[in-house]
Amino acid sequence: MNTEPFLRNRIKKALDEAIGDLPDLAPSIEHRIHSRSRGRFPVAAQLAATLAILFGGIILLFSLHHSSVGTPNVVTSPATTQLTPDSTPCALPVEVTGTFQNPGQNPDISTTLGFVNIPAGTFRVDPNATVQDLPGSDPLGPRMYSAQLKRWLPASSQTISPDGRFYAYTKLLPEGATYSSFSSSEVHVVDVPEKIDHRVWSYAGSIDLIGWSSAGILAGTVPPKGGVRLLWRIDPGGRGASQAPNNADPTSLNPALFGGGSYGYLGGDASGRAIVRFGSRDRGTHYTVFVVESGKPTVIYSGTAGDATDFDPGGVSFDARGIWFGNDDGTRVWLWSTSSKLQSFKVSGLPATPQRYVHTYVTIGAVGACVPGQFVGVPASAPPPAPTPSPSPVPPRVDWSALTAKPLNLQPLASGGVCPVSAKVDLQVKASVGKWPNYGFGQGPIYASGQFMWYSGGPQGFLILTDPKYRGPVLVRSQRLNGAGSLTFIGDGTTALPSGAVGIAQTSSPPYWGTWVGSVTPSTPGCYAIQFDGTNVSDVVVIAVTKGPPPPG
Amino acid sequence: MHSAAGLELVRRAKEGDEVAFTSLLRPLLEPAYRLAFGMLQDRALAEDAVQEAALKAWRKIHQLREGFQISPWFYGIVANECRMSRRNPWWSLVKTAAPAGSSVAPDASSAERIDLRRALKELPLQQRLVVVMYFYLDVPLEEIAGITGVSFAAARGRFYRAIEHLRSALGPEEAEA
């Protein structure tokens, strides 16, 4: 993106101008840590553990008593179930977003609107899905399907009226204004069947729409110069607005409801239900997804990110059957209700992954109520492949025998030895095209890059960045240091050599860095060394490969 | 920090060695403060956020997983403190009472920077976090994804949505500069 350097420079200047002198926080922090940690380990820990065991029963009894007199009761959902065959079929409107990228390039993002037929899980594209004919349509804005109106709208579940006939959007004034030039904002309500756009409220500042219920449109406002955010209930009929209390915002929940901590708001509906997630999507992290209704949280699912259930909820929608979820890895959709619990539907027929991309990522979001019946539509087609760089460089011919004759200096680890993982180094990679990571592993001039963590469960992107001070060919060899195992490197412009080695003929082109893009697939978890050999350079990079599949993306 | 010395410091910190912990933490405080300031745009709140994050990190250092770097883990705690600070109702009151600044009219470039800060403030928190880390702290998107606990694609999506907002805020003539 050609505005990146400009923005980076401006943001740094803007924040540096305001931040002033940097405080020396270390002394006070160290003092506070010191004063809190006297006797912390190990005696205090043992004492705390003993006390915890002694008082655990008392606390448990207190908790049970406390919950019986009014504390929100968290209901746990059991394991997932499959939909019974006699369930009424329906078509769930979804937005399928594919993000495809090669390192150093801007991503290509494709969005497809269609339906997933339930229970079969087949995805079909809606060829008539368009919102361009409606006011407030924003290419980056939300999309949803209205079953009542039998069409797609430039709206979300937060901005559509409870009866589904109207939607709201905001507009900056004067016409064509941006956030740096606007003087006021307006809330508009569109009567979709009549195609009439009503201005219902204005404010001398910015407006964000939070929800629409029978009580009106809930919006937040911020004055143009910043300051206190206020909440308003706007009459969709244009009869003004009244200030709403701070606790009216359904996206701002009291974390104490769930035992404290931060949460992510996944969506809500007009009746005030909110879906929240505690715990990150970081693989291995314990997380819980709740639905909060009338201040009462109910557990929809509790598990470990990346576990076999694969509940990775994305876009949320609500209907009489329950709460629908997309999945952030694009493999399935979900339905949850208090009676049937969490049901999973494997999705098929999604757009095929386009060719020549290193990173591909597809998400599904539920964007409306499931419509009775099955949707025919059209099958999804694959997005176009990544463009081939032009002109394509012709790699020089290399006699690899001189490099393969170099000794392999990879010493096995002693039994139980710690893997001597290479430290990350900061780089300033300047290539002829694109933006590249500013880090690498190794001593240089040849660096491994592209990931911070490595996984055994499949291929993952791998970059070899070559400082322009070396411009010759590079031989890549590897070996597991703590047992049997291998790394397999695949990428454009490589020459396969014996013993799993690969040769890269074309590296840097001074003054530009060499940027080889490929993938690495470890055969097993463990500690691996990668040796890079050039005509007059040699370096070893050590990586630790963790068990499990690489995270999506 | 994946060097042998770094791993040893983490191991000692996990065992309760506060000197090891503060040695690990010290180089992270300035970027953490920049992150907090970028998120909150208030020096006092930013200091508070970093102080609280540091204490929480000390209490939770045993949760730092084997082989994980401390910096993204700590920045994640700082970001969370900033989010909590924004949720705290007294924050709004403090902001109201804050002085409006110089009475002298700002020059054009200052006005642009004020506009940009305001545009940053108006970004949703998650987008602002990505923008501040990427542009102000020069953290790569892959690392931001790890810090924020989302996939690389999600972090990238937030980043590009934020860019679109900021480009709008800067106006077309500047976005093309």
XYZ file of C-alpha atoms in Angstrom:
730
model
C 0.000 0.000 0.000
C 1.652 3.183 -1.165
C 0.177 5.297 1.630
C 1.894 3.184 4.310
C 5.136 5.170 4.591
C 3.143 8.366 4.549
C 0.824 7.160 7.293
C 3.653 5.715 9.341
C 5.483 9.006 9.242
C 2.393 11.031 10.078
C 1.271 8.767 12.892
C 4.706 8.784 14.464
C 4.842 12.573 14.270
C 1.319 13.016 15.554
C 1.846 10.764 18.557
C 5.389 11.916 19.272
C 4.165 15.492 19.328
C 1.615 14.622 21.994
C 3.552 12.091 24.039
C 6.162 14.581 25.272
C 9.066 13.404 27.395
C 9.025 9.695 28.076
C 8.710 8.917 31.765
C 11.200 6.640 33.456
C 8.789 3.998 34.649
C 11.367 1.428 35.681
C 12.136 2.671 39.232
C 8.533 2.861 40.371
C 7.614 -0.430 38.742
C 10.608 -2.188 40.234
C 9.762 -0.719 43.624
C 6.179 -1.922 43.398
C 7.259 -5.365 42.242
C 9.802 -5.572 45.025
C 7.317 -4.518 47.685
C 4.796 -7.080 46.454
C 7.170 -9.958 46.025
C 8.798 -10.191 49.435
C 8.592 -13.808 50.472
C 6.580 -14.649 47.380
C 8.487 -17.757 46.461
C 8.595 -20.481 47.353
C 7.331 -20.379 50.939
C 4.490 -18.024 50.202
C 3.369 -20.134 47.284
C 3.336 -23.257 49.402
C 1.480 -21.430 52.145
C -1.020 -20.057 49.664
C -1.566 -23.482 48.209
C -2.146 -24.938 51.654
C -4.560 -22.160 52.546
C -6.319 -22.596 49.226
C -6.895 -26.267 49.947
C -8.067 -25.522 53.482
C -10.436 -22.777 52.450
C -11.440 -24.157 49.076
C -14.373 -25.992 50.540
C -15.526 -22.912 52.428
C -15.270 -20.752 49.300
C -17.158 -23.345 47.276
C -19.946 -23.461 49.852
C -20.066 -19.659 49.900
C -20.215 -19.536 46.106
C -23.059 -21.999 45.934
C -24.986 -20.077 48.535
C -24.216 -16.788 46.809
C -25.431 -18.019 43.449
C -28.670 -19.181 44.965
C -29.470 -15.674 46.128
C -29.005 -13.815 42.899
C -25.557 -14.112 41.352
C -25.913 -14.888 37.618
C -26.088 -18.604 37.094
C -23.790 -19.860 34.360
C -25.262 -22.838 32.542
C -22.765 -25.109 30.862
C -23.510 -26.611 27.477
C -22.559 -30.249 26.974
C -20.707 -31.555 23.946
C -21.776 -30.741 20.415
C -24.453 -32.766 18.691
C -25.429 -33.426 15.094
C -28.708 -32.188 13.686
C -31.353 -34.871 13.591
C -32.337 -35.951 10.061
C -35.923 -34.786 10.408
C -35.012 -31.145 11.105
C -36.665 -28.701 8.738
C -34.239 -27.669 6.006
C -33.360 -24.019 5.672
C -30.850 -21.813 3.892
C -28.501 -19.752 6.070
C -27.331 -16.498 4.499
C -23.575 -16.177 4.787
C -20.786 -13.893 3.757
C -17.706 -15.822 2.670
C -14.550 -13.758 2.772
C -11.364 -15.026 1.218
C -8.083 -13.286 1.912
C -5.218 -14.300 -0.334
C -1.771 -12.860 -0.083
C 1.794 -13.306 -1.081
C 4.476 -11.878 1.177
C 5.263 -8.323 0.368
C 2.072 -7.841 -1.597
C -1.245 -6.309 -0.664
C -3.869 -8.967 0.022
C -6.526 -9.788 -2.508
C -9.827 -9.981 -0.687
C -12.890 -11.536 -2.247
C -16.319 -11.455 -0.655
C -19.087 -13.769 -1.782
C -22.689 -13.651 -0.623
C -24.761 -16.791 -0.677
C -26.455 -19.433 1.426
C -25.441 -22.599 3.208
C -28.193 -25.188 2.889
C -28.949 -26.731 6.248
C -28.489 -29.536 7.165
C -26.531 -30.647 4.065
C -23.994 -27.820 4.443
C -23.717 -27.071 0.722
C -22.788 -23.502 -0.118
C -24.370 -21.793 -3.115
C -23.665 -18.299 -4.396
C -26.554 -15.844 -4.738
C -25.985 -14.298 -8.197
C -28.523 -11.559 -7.411
C -26.846 -10.388 -4.225
C -26.382 -6.651 -4.564
C -26.894 -3.624 -2.353
C -25.632 -0.938 -4.706
C -29.152 0.268 -5.408
C -29.722 1.222 -1.771
C -28.558 4.359 0.100
C -25.694 4.137 2.532
C -24.019 1.327 0.649
C -20.344 1.230 1.497
C -17.963 -1.184 -0.228
C -16.371 -1.953 3.135
C -19.639 -1.888 5.068
C -21.781 -4.697 6.383
C -24.068 -6.951 4.379
C -26.994 -9.004 5.558
C -29.934 -10.868 4.107
C -33.446 -9.865 5.090
C -35.841 -12.798 4.941
C -38.796 -10.442 5.196
C -37.705 -8.367 2.218
C -36.164 -11.296 0.340
C -33.055 -9.285 -0.513
C -29.600 -8.289 0.663
C -29.146 -5.015 2.562
C -26.156 -2.788 3.384
C -26.869 -3.374 7.064
C -26.031 -5.563 10.021
C -28.085 -7.065 12.806
C -27.240 -3.889 14.783
C -28.617 -1.493 12.181
C -31.753 -3.237 10.971
C -35.190 -2.561 12.444
C -36.822 -5.287 14.513
C -39.399 -5.881 11.760
C -36.697 -6.077 9.106
C -38.302 -3.421 6.903
C -35.875 -0.554 7.603
C -32.186 -0.119 8.151
C -30.173 2.790 9.506
C -26.883 4.280 8.388
C -24.827 7.363 9.211
C -23.687 10.105 6.904
C -20.999 12.762 7.371
C -21.727 16.383 6.475
C -21.156 18.417 4.455
C -21.653 16.055 1.547
C -18.459 14.258 0.701
C -16.818 15.137 4.031
C -14.250 12.878 5.643
C -13.505 12.366 9.321
C -10.982 15.185 9.137
C -13.352 17.646 7.523
C -16.854 16.804 8.672
C -18.845 19.263 10.712
C -21.742 17.059 11.712
C -23.311 13.666 11.165
C -26.750 12.390 10.409
C -28.607 9.191 11.064
C -30.695 8.048 8.143
C -33.376 5.388 8.057
C -34.179 3.689 4.787
C -37.619 2.273 4.119
C -36.531 -0.555 1.852
C -39.855 -1.531 0.214
C -40.586 2.104 -0.541
C -36.926 2.960 -1.232
C -37.279 6.177 0.781
C -34.324 7.594 2.698
C -35.354 9.565 5.835
C -33.001 11.774 7.822
C -34.030 11.145 11.414
C -31.381 12.834 13.572
C -28.244 14.912 13.364
C -25.405 15.634 15.744
C -22.423 18.000 15.729
C -19.938 15.168 16.011
C -19.524 11.546 15.011
C -22.231 8.936 15.485
C -21.864 5.179 15.759
C -24.917 2.961 15.576
C -25.028 0.340 18.290
C -28.399 -1.370 17.978
C -32.037 -1.087 17.011
C -34.771 -2.387 19.264
C -38.406 -1.589 19.962
C -37.110 1.257 22.168
C -35.460 2.940 19.171
C -32.053 3.196 17.588
C -29.239 3.174 20.136
C -26.288 5.312 19.077
C -23.112 6.669 20.609
C -21.767 10.136 19.882
C -18.382 11.743 20.315
C -17.902 15.530 20.006
C -15.731 16.692 17.097
C -12.855 17.671 19.405
C -13.119 14.477 21.399
C -14.496 14.112 24.885
C -17.250 12.196 26.565
C -19.040 9.541 24.570
C -22.778 9.796 25.080
C -25.491 7.273 24.330
C -28.765 8.192 22.682
C -32.085 6.565 21.897
C -33.116 7.905 18.533
C -36.686 7.765 17.372
C -36.599 6.063 13.952
C -39.629 8.144 12.998
C -37.581 11.342 13.227
C -39.092 12.719 16.428
C -35.763 13.373 18.079
C -33.579 11.556 20.571
C -33.167 11.237 24.298
C -30.003 10.486 26.185
C -29.613 6.875 27.267
C -27.793 5.630 30.376
C -24.248 4.312 30.002
C -25.359 0.780 30.813
C -27.667 0.753 27.786
C -24.771 -0.237 25.535
C -25.116 -4.017 25.062
C -21.555 -4.278 23.796
C -20.194 -2.980 27.096
C -20.729 -5.759 29.584
C -19.548 -6.049 33.120
C -16.609 -8.489 33.016
C -17.453 -9.482 36.583
C -20.359 -11.418 35.097
C -17.842 -13.922 33.818
C -15.337 -13.759 36.594
C -13.365 -10.761 35.329
C -10.951 -10.257 32.478
C -11.340 -8.966 28.968
C -13.750 -10.270 26.414
C -14.580 -9.984 22.760
C -18.061 -8.961 21.639
C -19.156 -11.162 18.748
C -22.627 -9.764 18.110
C -26.071 -9.130 19.500
C -29.696 -8.791 18.581
C -32.558 -6.383 19.092
C -33.756 -8.158 22.219
C -30.501 -7.339 23.980
C -28.810 -10.705 23.718
C -25.049 -10.424 23.406
C -22.518 -13.042 22.356
C -19.120 -12.688 23.985
C -15.946 -14.682 23.935
C -13.479 -14.971 26.771
C -10.059 -16.264 25.840
C -8.127 -15.617 22.681
C -7.970 -17.606 19.441
C -4.344 -18.338 20.184
C -3.981 -22.093 19.729
C -4.046 -23.926 23.040
C -5.765 -21.103 24.918
C -8.781 -21.983 27.016
C -11.802 -19.997 25.899
C -15.510 -19.762 26.535
C -18.299 -18.350 24.414
C -21.312 -17.021 26.291
C -24.693 -15.663 25.378
C -25.741 -12.950 27.821
C -29.444 -12.328 28.151
C -30.970 -10.064 30.791
C -27.616 -9.970 32.549
C -27.422 -13.747 32.762
C -24.530 -15.478 30.992
C -25.011 -18.960 29.585
C -22.100 -20.971 28.295
C -22.449 -21.916 24.633
C -19.126 -23.654 24.441
C -16.014 -23.925 26.530
C -12.888 -25.517 25.182
C -9.381 -25.008 23.932
C -8.596 -22.983 20.843
C -7.691 -25.428 18.091
C -9.336 -28.419 19.766
C -11.153 -31.157 17.858
C -14.521 -29.388 18.078
C -13.140 -26.535 15.958
C -15.709 -24.024 17.243
C -14.112 -20.812 16.065
C -17.130 -18.495 15.867
C -17.250 -15.666 13.377
C -20.314 -13.692 12.255
C -23.413 -14.237 14.397
C -27.101 -14.117 13.514
C -30.271 -14.898 15.423
C -33.569 -16.511 14.476
C -36.326 -18.642 15.941
C -34.149 -21.766 15.735
C -31.416 -20.245 17.857
C -28.122 -18.484 17.333
C -26.125 -19.106 14.179
C -22.369 -18.761 13.984
C -19.955 -18.744 11.126
C -16.470 -20.134 11.614
C -13.327 -18.099 11.261
C -11.566 -20.894 9.401
C -14.375 -21.227 6.884
C -15.031 -24.923 7.408
C -18.428 -24.980 9.067
C -21.413 -23.133 10.490
C -23.033 -23.681 13.865
C -26.440 -23.446 15.484
C -26.931 -23.152 19.207
C -30.125 -23.116 21.216
C -30.888 -23.831 24.829
C -32.726 -27.002 23.873
C -30.520 -28.518 21.187
C -27.170 -27.083 22.318
C -24.365 -26.656 19.809
C -24.842 -28.241 16.392
C -22.218 -28.310 13.687
C -22.695 -28.268 9.903
C -19.707 -28.991 7.730
C -19.734 -26.627 4.738
C -18.915 -27.792 1.218
C -18.857 -26.031 -2.130
C -16.925 -22.971 -0.986
C -14.912 -21.072 -3.567
C -11.765 -23.015 -4.430
C -8.500 -21.618 -3.191
C -6.845 -19.594 -5.956
C -3.418 -20.634 -7.149
C -0.017 -19.056 -6.579
C -0.766 -17.584 -3.145
C 1.354 -18.378 -0.100
C -1.313 -17.341 2.423
C -4.960 -18.168 1.889
C -7.626 -17.685 4.498
C -11.377 -18.112 4.202
C -13.954 -17.132 6.825
C -17.702 -17.625 6.939
C -20.038 -15.244 8.749
C -23.725 -15.866 9.380
C -25.539 -12.740 8.152
C -29.232 -13.309 8.647
C -31.961 -15.672 9.727
C -32.063 -19.147 8.204
C -34.717 -19.097 5.481
C -37.004 -22.149 5.197
C -36.301 -24.198 2.104
C -33.143 -24.864 0.152
C -31.296 -22.340 -1.982
C -30.281 -23.326 -5.511
C -28.235 -20.331 -6.707
C -25.039 -21.100 -8.552
C -21.883 -22.959 -7.587
C -18.964 -20.915 -6.337
C -16.123 -20.301 -8.737
C -12.482 -19.944 -7.816
C -11.053 -16.438 -7.552
C -8.361 -15.692 -10.157
C -4.822 -16.844 -9.389
C -2.223 -14.435 -8.148
C -0.696 -12.428 -10.935
C 2.702 -13.596 -12.076
C 5.378 -10.976 -11.493
C 6.574 -9.518 -14.754
C 9.215 -9.662 -15.993
C 10.024 -12.994 -14.442
C 13.740 -13.177 -13.693
C 15.690 -15.967 -15.315
C 17.773 -17.690 -12.644
C 21.423 -18.176 -13.488
C 22.794 -21.681 -13.961
C 24.693 -22.841 -10.897
C 27.096 -25.709 -10.387
C 25.876 -26.876 -6.976
C 28.657 -29.394 -6.389
C 30.943 -26.735 -4.917
C 28.357 -25.839 -2.310
C 27.169 -29.367 -1.553
C 30.806 -30.291 -0.909
C 30.896 -27.903 2.036
C 30.700 -29.693 5.402
C 27.448 -29.767 7.297
C 28.184 -28.221 10.697
C 25.102 -29.339 12.593
C 25.909 -30.868 15.959
C 23.254 -33.127 17.518
C 21.981 -32.070 20.922
C 22.926 -33.989 23.990
C 20.039 -35.987 25.423
C 17.670 -33.572 27.173
C 19.610 -30.560 25.930
C 17.840 -27.239 25.415
C 17.229 -26.346 21.792
C 19.516 -23.345 21.093
C 16.907 -21.428 19.136
C 18.341 -18.580 17.096
C 17.568 -15.103 18.324
C 15.411 -12.820 16.259
C 17.316 -9.975 14.650
C 15.908 -6.731 13.314
C 16.335 -6.172 9.607
C 15.619 -3.356 7.247
C 14.690 -5.252 4.152
C 14.513 -3.189 1.017
C 13.332 -5.087 -2.002
C 12.515 -3.944 -5.487
C 8.864 -4.841 -4.945
C 6.655 -5.089 -1.888
C 6.958 -4.857 1.843
C 8.797 -7.608 3.679
C 9.191 -8.603 7.316
C 11.634 -6.487 9.284
C 12.986 -9.451 11.211
C 14.881 -12.613 10.587
C 16.770 -15.403 12.301
C 20.458 -16.026 11.834
C 23.731 -14.155 11.743
C 23.364 -13.049 8.146
C 23.758 -12.249 5.392
C 21.206 -15.013 4.791
C 18.251 -15.051 7.185
C 15.259 -17.291 7.793
C 12.037 -15.349 8.225
C 8.286 -15.404 7.714
C 7.261 -16.969 11.040
C 7.981 -16.645 14.713
C 6.721 -20.091 15.598
C 6.987 -23.320 13.646
C 4.634 -26.274 13.683
C 4.854 -29.916 12.696
C 1.346 -30.337 11.356
C 1.716 -29.078 7.797
C 3.378 -26.603 5.481
C 3.873 -23.024 6.599
C 5.245 -19.973 4.873
C 9.029 -19.629 4.910
C 11.118 -16.738 3.679
C 14.824 -16.577 3.015
C 15.959 -12.967 3.077
C 19.386 -12.269 1.640
C 21.262 -9.089 2.444
C 22.496 -7.434 -0.778
C 26.053 -7.673 0.499
C 25.831 -11.296 -0.695
C 24.396 -11.912 -4.134
C 25.372 -15.462 -5.020
C 23.472 -18.750 -4.870
C 22.357 -20.287 -1.572
C 22.297 -23.948 -0.629
C 19.756 -24.855 2.064
C 20.279 -27.980 4.135
C 18.686 -28.990 7.408
C 18.776 -31.609 10.098
C 16.920 -32.371 13.295
C 19.262 -32.000 16.254
C 17.391 -34.100 18.799
C 16.290 -37.178 16.907
C 15.053 -38.290 13.527
C 13.199 -35.765 11.412
C 13.507 -33.543 8.412
C 12.410 -30.239 6.946
C 11.024 -30.101 3.426
C 11.403 -26.803 1.586
C 9.253 -25.997 -1.434
C 9.205 -22.799 -3.407
C 9.648 -21.187 -6.768
C 13.103 -21.028 -8.281
C 14.607 -23.888 -6.291
C 16.722 -26.774 -7.463
C 16.091 -30.068 -5.684
C 19.377 -31.614 -4.588
C 20.250 -34.928 -2.894
C 19.447 -35.522 0.791
C 16.577 -33.047 0.834
C 18.783 -30.036 0.124
C 17.523 -27.256 -2.111
C 19.442 -24.664 -4.070
C 18.326 -21.107 -4.680
C 20.153 -19.668 -7.636
C 18.677 -16.172 -7.656
C 19.089 -14.268 -4.384
C 19.824 -10.590 -3.847
C 20.165 -8.011 -6.577
C 22.024 -5.058 -5.035
C 20.888 -2.662 -3.751
C 17.862 -4.850 -3.163
C 17.521 -7.771 -0.823
C 16.825 -11.269 -2.031
C 13.377 -12.487 -1.033
C 12.781 -16.172 -1.579
C 9.217 -17.223 -0.808
C 8.331 -20.811 -0.117
C 7.097 -23.180 2.535
C 8.619 -25.546 5.027
C 7.067 -28.771 6.247
C 8.649 -30.393 9.313
C 8.188 -34.147 9.528
C 7.956 -34.145 13.307
C 8.244 -31.754 16.275
C 11.744 -31.107 17.507
C 14.804 -28.918 17.335
C 16.053 -28.285 13.805
C 19.078 -26.584 12.337
C 19.057 -25.034 8.896
C 22.414 -24.416 7.263
C 22.713 -21.789 4.562
C 25.808 -22.011 2.391
C 26.887 -19.495 -0.222
C 30.062 -19.194 -2.183
C 31.841 -17.345 0.626
C 29.286 -17.364 3.470
C 27.794 -19.952 5.755
C 25.295 -19.678 8.581
C 23.169 -21.930 10.761
C 19.694 -21.066 12.040
C 18.086 -23.160 14.762
C 14.306 -23.350 15.101
C 12.032 -25.229 17.496
C 9.100 -26.983 15.860
C 6.028 -27.347 18.021
C 3.581 -30.211 17.705
C 0.357 -29.424 15.900
C -0.909 -27.745 12.785
C 0.174 -24.214 11.970
C -2.431 -21.554 12.794
C -4.627 -20.511 9.902
C -3.448 -17.573 7.860
C 13.827 -13.275 23.527
C 14.929 -16.709 22.440
C 18.623 -16.533 23.242
C 19.989 -18.873 25.857
C 20.465 -15.920 28.226
C 16.896 -14.810 27.612
C 15.518 -18.272 28.275
C 17.507 -18.425 31.470
C 16.105 -15.056 32.606
C 12.576 -16.271 31.900
C 13.221 -19.450 33.834
C 14.569 -17.488 36.795
C 11.709 -14.997 36.630
C 9.231 -17.858 36.721
C 10.928 -19.074 39.856
C 10.325 -15.695 41.472
C 13.578 -13.918 40.738
C 12.427 -10.314 40.561
C 15.797 -9.088 39.293
C 15.528 -11.459 36.357
C 11.978 -10.316 35.745
C 12.797 -6.624 35.831
C 15.778 -7.259 33.558
C 13.403 -8.779 31.057
C 10.867 -6.024 31.499
C 13.058 -2.921 31.418
C 13.643 -2.794 27.645
C 9.940 -3.310 27.073
C 8.729 -0.358 29.134
C 9.312 2.380 26.599
C 7.530 0.608 23.714
C 4.811 -0.422 26.158
C 4.334 3.198 27.167
C 4.201 4.245 23.527
C 1.629 1.553 22.878
C -0.474 2.676 25.836
C -0.185 6.311 24.882
C -1.150 5.556 21.302
C -4.197 3.699 22.542
C -5.285 6.152 25.231
C -3.673 9.448 24.139
C -3.381 10.409 27.761
C -0.023 10.353 29.494
C -1.290 9.674 32.992
C -3.555 6.860 31.859
C -0.772 5.412 29.750
C 1.581 5.368 32.741
C -1.086 3.718 34.856
C -1.738 1.118 32.187
C 1.931 0.186 31.915
C 2.370 0.097 35.684
C -0.628 -2.158 36.113
C 0.446 -4.320 33.195
C 3.894 -4.732 34.707
C 2.456 -5.874 38.026
C 0.068 -8.243 36.295
C 2.920 -9.623 34.221
C 4.864 -10.269 37.429
C 1.910 -12.068 38.954
C 1.332 -14.084 35.776
C 4.877 -14.731 34.642
C 4.422 -18.407 35.440
C 1.747 -18.479 32.712
C 4.239 -17.499 30.019
C 4.409 -20.608 27.904
C 7.636 -22.415 27.259
C 9.414 -21.058 24.231
C 7.223 -17.961 23.924
C 8.749 -14.533 23.806
C 8.014 -12.195 26.670
C 7.585 -9.036 24.583
C 4.396 -9.957 22.670
C 2.997 -11.508 25.819
C 3.650 -8.329 27.801
C 2.330 -6.044 25.059
C -0.837 -8.136 25.065
C -1.241 -7.408 28.782
C -0.630 -3.695 28.173
C -3.221 -3.659 25.401
C -5.684 -5.331 27.706
C -5.014 -2.758 30.412
C -5.726 -0.035 27.878
C -9.008 -1.684 26.971
C -9.966 -1.920 30.625
C -8.940 1.679 31.166
C -11.250 2.734 28.357
C -14.104 0.794 29.885
C -13.635 2.367 33.265
C -16.321 5.049 33.658
C -14.045 7.529 35.373
C -11.979 7.768 32.252
C -14.655 9.895 30.611
C -14.715 12.256 33.553
C -10.965 12.668 33.467
C -11.103 13.399 29.778
C -13.728 16.054 30.329
C -11.611 17.793 32.898
C -8.461 17.698 30.784
C -7.221 21.096 29.595
C -8.032 21.965 26.029
C -4.425 22.837 25.212
C -2.817 25.949 23.854
C -4.984 28.960 23.180
C -2.816 29.801 20.178
C -4.314 28.637 16.914
C -2.331 25.622 15.613
C -0.509 25.819 12.300
C -1.639 23.691 9.369
C 0.638 20.739 10.068
C -0.276 20.760 13.757
C -3.910 20.808 12.779
C -3.315 17.800 10.548
C -1.680 15.961 13.395
C -4.564 16.837 15.687
C -6.936 15.547 13.027
C -4.955 12.360 12.742
C -4.915 11.801 16.499
C -8.642 12.368 16.552
C -9.103 9.935 13.679
C -7.009 7.406 15.579
C -9.176 7.878 18.653
C -12.267 7.261 16.621
C -11.032 3.924 15.348
C -12.544 0.915 17.062
C -10.222 -0.279 19.804
C -9.057 -3.401 18.000
C -8.244 -1.472 14.849
C -6.504 1.254 16.804
C -4.375 -1.348 18.540
C -3.226 -2.766 15.219
C -2.494 0.688 13.796
C -0.538 1.849 16.828
C 1.535 -1.303 16.975
C 2.172 -1.431 13.250
C 2.883 2.211 12.538
C 4.070 3.577 15.857
C 5.947 0.583 17.257
C 6.881 -1.039 13.918
C 5.574 -4.411 15.014
C 4.966 -6.718 12.025
C 1.416 -7.914 11.440
C 2.371 -11.521 12.182
C 3.471 -10.496 15.646
C 0.440 -8.258 16.149
C -1.757 -11.249 15.418
C -0.001 -13.137 18.194
C -0.252 -10.241 20.621
C -3.934 -9.662 19.994
C -4.788 -13.344 19.971
C -6.307 -13.395 16.514
C -5.308 -15.010 13.263
C -2.935 -13.268 10.894
C -5.809 -12.795 8.461
C -7.980 -11.183 11.124
C -5.183 -8.813 12.140
C -4.624 -7.968 8.520
C -8.332 -7.367 8.034
C -8.390 -4.973 10.979
C -5.325 -3.262 9.641
C -6.795 -2.626 6.219
C -10.130 -1.496 7.613
C -8.265 0.943 9.846
C -6.215 2.179 6.914
C -9.391 2.878 4.996
C -10.765 4.876 7.927
C -7.554 6.828 8.275
C -7.306 7.510 4.576
C -10.807 8.932 4.746
C -9.812 10.995 7.727
C -6.766 12.391 5.968
C -8.694 13.387 2.907
C -8.084 12.337 -0.678
C -5.319 14.804 -1.455
C -3.167 13.551 1.412
C -3.905 9.890 0.914
C -2.412 10.194 -2.546
C 0.718 11.918 -1.289
